[in-house]
């Protein structure tokens, strides 16, 4: 019944349990996608937004740049840098990708407004003149944006 998916990924990645390997942000995204794919592939056809959280943490800017580069390589079909077991059959193409920080509310209002506008676009046709951007163009936009961790502290 979900109209629009929101993926929230920690830029620092995560470790599920002490006996599990640490997963990067990209690996986290791929594992979530794979899990949804195994449950019901049709869910992956829904519109989606990717929010990258904890952008206020040390080294988040460098991690975000690497995430964008690795994501672009993945979309271009270059997967040698990724464990083949976690690569889903369907690579999601998000309608937008937004770096955020809940701690200091960086981009939180923008995320809320963007999410609302995408719901309007897809389900209420309130934004008929807006053309959805390609996911590759969103990645390139983010690569060209200068993210400064210092402004978040």
Coordinates of C-alpha atoms in Angstrom, one line a residue:
X1 CA 0.0 0.0 0.0
X2 CA 3.0 2.3 0.2
X3 CA 2.9 5.1 -2.3
X4 CA 6.5 6.2 -2.1
X5 CA 9.5 4.5 -0.5
X6 CA 12.0 6.2 1.7
X7 CA 15.4 4.5 2.2
X8 CA 17.3 5.9 5.2
X9 CA 21.0 4.9 5.1
X10 CA 23.6 5.8 7.7
X11 CA 26.7 7.2 5.8
X12 CA 28.9 5.3 8.3
X13 CA 27.3 1.9 7.5
X14 CA 26.5 -0.5 10.2
X15 CA 27.4 -3.8 11.9
X16 CA 24.4 -5.9 12.8
X17 CA 26.1 -8.0 15.5
X18 CA 29.7 -8.3 16.8
X19 CA 30.2 -11.5 14.8
X20 CA 29.0 -9.9 11.5
X21 CA 31.1 -7.9 9.1
X22 CA 30.8 -4.1 9.0
X23 CA 28.7 -3.0 6.0
X24 CA 29.3 0.3 4.2
X25 CA 26.5 2.6 3.2
X26 CA 26.5 1.2 -0.3
X27 CA 26.4 -2.4 1.0
X28 CA 23.6 -1.4 3.3
X29 CA 21.6 -0.1 0.4
X30 CA 22.2 -3.2 -1.7
X31 CA 21.3 -5.5 1.2
X32 CA 18.0 -3.6 1.8
X33 CA 17.2 -3.7 -1.9
X34 CA 18.0 -7.4 -2.0
X35 CA 15.8 -8.1 1.0
X36 CA 12.9 -6.3 -0.6
X37 CA 13.5 -8.0 -3.9
X38 CA 13.4 -11.5 -2.2
X39 CA 10.1 -10.5 -0.5
X40 CA 8.3 -8.9 -3.5
X41 CA 10.0 -7.6 -6.6
X42 CA 7.0 -5.4 -7.4
X43 CA 7.8 -3.1 -4.5
X44 CA 11.0 -2.0 -6.2
X45 CA 9.0 -0.5 -9.0
X46 CA 7.6 2.1 -6.7
X47 CA 9.0 5.6 -6.6
X48 CA 11.7 6.1 -3.9
X49 CA 13.8 8.7 -2.2
X50 CA 17.2 7.9 -0.7
X51 CA 18.2 9.9 2.5
X52 CA 21.8 9.6 3.6
X53 CA 21.9 10.2 7.4
X54 CA 24.5 11.3 10.0
X55 CA 26.1 13.8 7.7
X56 CA 27.3 15.6 10.8
X57 CA 29.7 12.8 11.8
X58 CA 33.5 13.0 11.3
X59 CA 34.6 12.0 7.8
X60 CA 31.0 12.0 6.5
X61 CA 31.9 14.2 3.6
X62 CA 34.7 11.8 2.4
X63 CA 32.4 8.8 2.9
X64 CA 29.6 10.5 1.0
X65 CA 31.9 11.2 -2.0
X66 CA 33.0 7.5 -2.0
X67 CA 29.4 6.4 -1.7
X68 CA 28.5 8.5 -4.8
X69 CA 31.4 7.2 -6.8
X70 CA 30.7 3.6 -5.9
X71 CA 27.0 4.1 -6.7
X72 CA 27.8 5.6 -10.1
X73 CA 30.1 2.6 -10.9
X74 CA 27.3 0.3 -9.8
X75 CA 24.8 2.0 -12.1
X76 CA 27.4 1.9 -15.0
X77 CA 27.6 -1.9 -14.4
X78 CA 31.0 -1.9 -12.8
X79 CA 30.5 -4.2 -9.8
X80 CA 34.0 -5.7 -9.2
X81 CA 34.3 -3.6 -6.1
X82 CA 31.2 -5.2 -4.5
X83 CA 30.5 -8.7 -3.1
X84 CA 28.5 -10.4 -5.8
X85 CA 26.2 -12.1 -3.2
X86 CA 24.7 -8.8 -2.1
X87 CA 24.0 -7.4 -5.5
X88 CA 20.3 -7.4 -6.2
X89 CA 18.8 -8.2 -9.6
X90 CA 17.2 -4.8 -9.7
X91 CA 19.3 -1.7 -9.0
X92 CA 17.0 1.0 -7.7
X93 CA 16.9 4.3 -9.4
X94 CA 15.8 6.9 -6.8
X95 CA 13.8 10.0 -7.6
X96 CA 16.1 12.0 -5.3
X97 CA 19.0 11.5 -2.9
X98 CA 19.3 13.9 0.0
X99 CA 22.1 14.0 2.6
X100 CA 20.7 14.8 6.1
X101 CA 21.6 15.3 9.7
X102 CA 18.8 14.7 12.3
X103 CA 21.1 16.0 15.0
X104 CA 21.2 19.5 13.7
X105 CA 18.2 19.3 11.2
X106 CA 20.4 19.8 8.1
X107 CA 18.1 19.2 5.1
X108 CA 15.3 17.8 7.1
X109 CA 12.7 20.4 6.0
X110 CA 13.9 19.9 2.4
X111 CA 13.5 16.2 2.7
X112 CA 9.9 16.6 4.0
X113 CA 9.0 19.1 1.2
X114 CA 10.6 17.0 -1.5
X115 CA 8.9 13.9 -0.3
X116 CA 5.6 15.7 -0.3
X117 CA 6.2 17.1 -3.8
X118 CA 6.9 13.6 -5.1
X119 CA 3.7 12.2 -3.6
X120 CA 1.9 15.0 -5.3
X121 CA 3.7 14.3 -8.6
X122 CA 3.0 10.6 -8.7
X123 CA -0.4 10.4 -7.1
X124 CA -2.2 13.7 -7.4
X125 CA -0.6 15.2 -10.5
X126 CA -0.2 18.5 -8.8
X127 CA 3.2 19.0 -10.4
X128 CA 2.4 18.1 -14.0
X129 CA 5.2 20.3 -15.5
X130 CA 8.0 18.8 -13.4
X131 CA 10.0 16.1 -15.2
X132 CA 11.6 13.5 -12.9
X133 CA 15.4 13.6 -13.0
X134 CA 17.4 10.5 -13.8
X135 CA 19.1 8.8 -10.9
X136 CA 22.4 9.2 -12.6
X137 CA 21.9 13.0 -12.9
X138 CA 21.0 13.1 -9.2
X139 CA 24.3 11.3 -8.3
X140 CA 26.2 13.8 -10.6
X141 CA 24.4 16.7 -8.9
X142 CA 25.5 15.4 -5.5
X143 CA 29.1 14.8 -6.7
X144 CA 29.3 18.5 -7.9
X145 CA 27.8 19.9 -4.7
X146 CA 30.3 20.9 -2.1
X147 CA 29.3 19.3 1.2
X148 CA 31.0 20.8 4.2
X149 CA 30.9 18.9 7.5
X150 CA 32.1 22.0 9.3
X151 CA 28.8 23.7 8.7
X152 CA 27.0 21.0 10.5
X153 CA 28.9 21.2 13.8

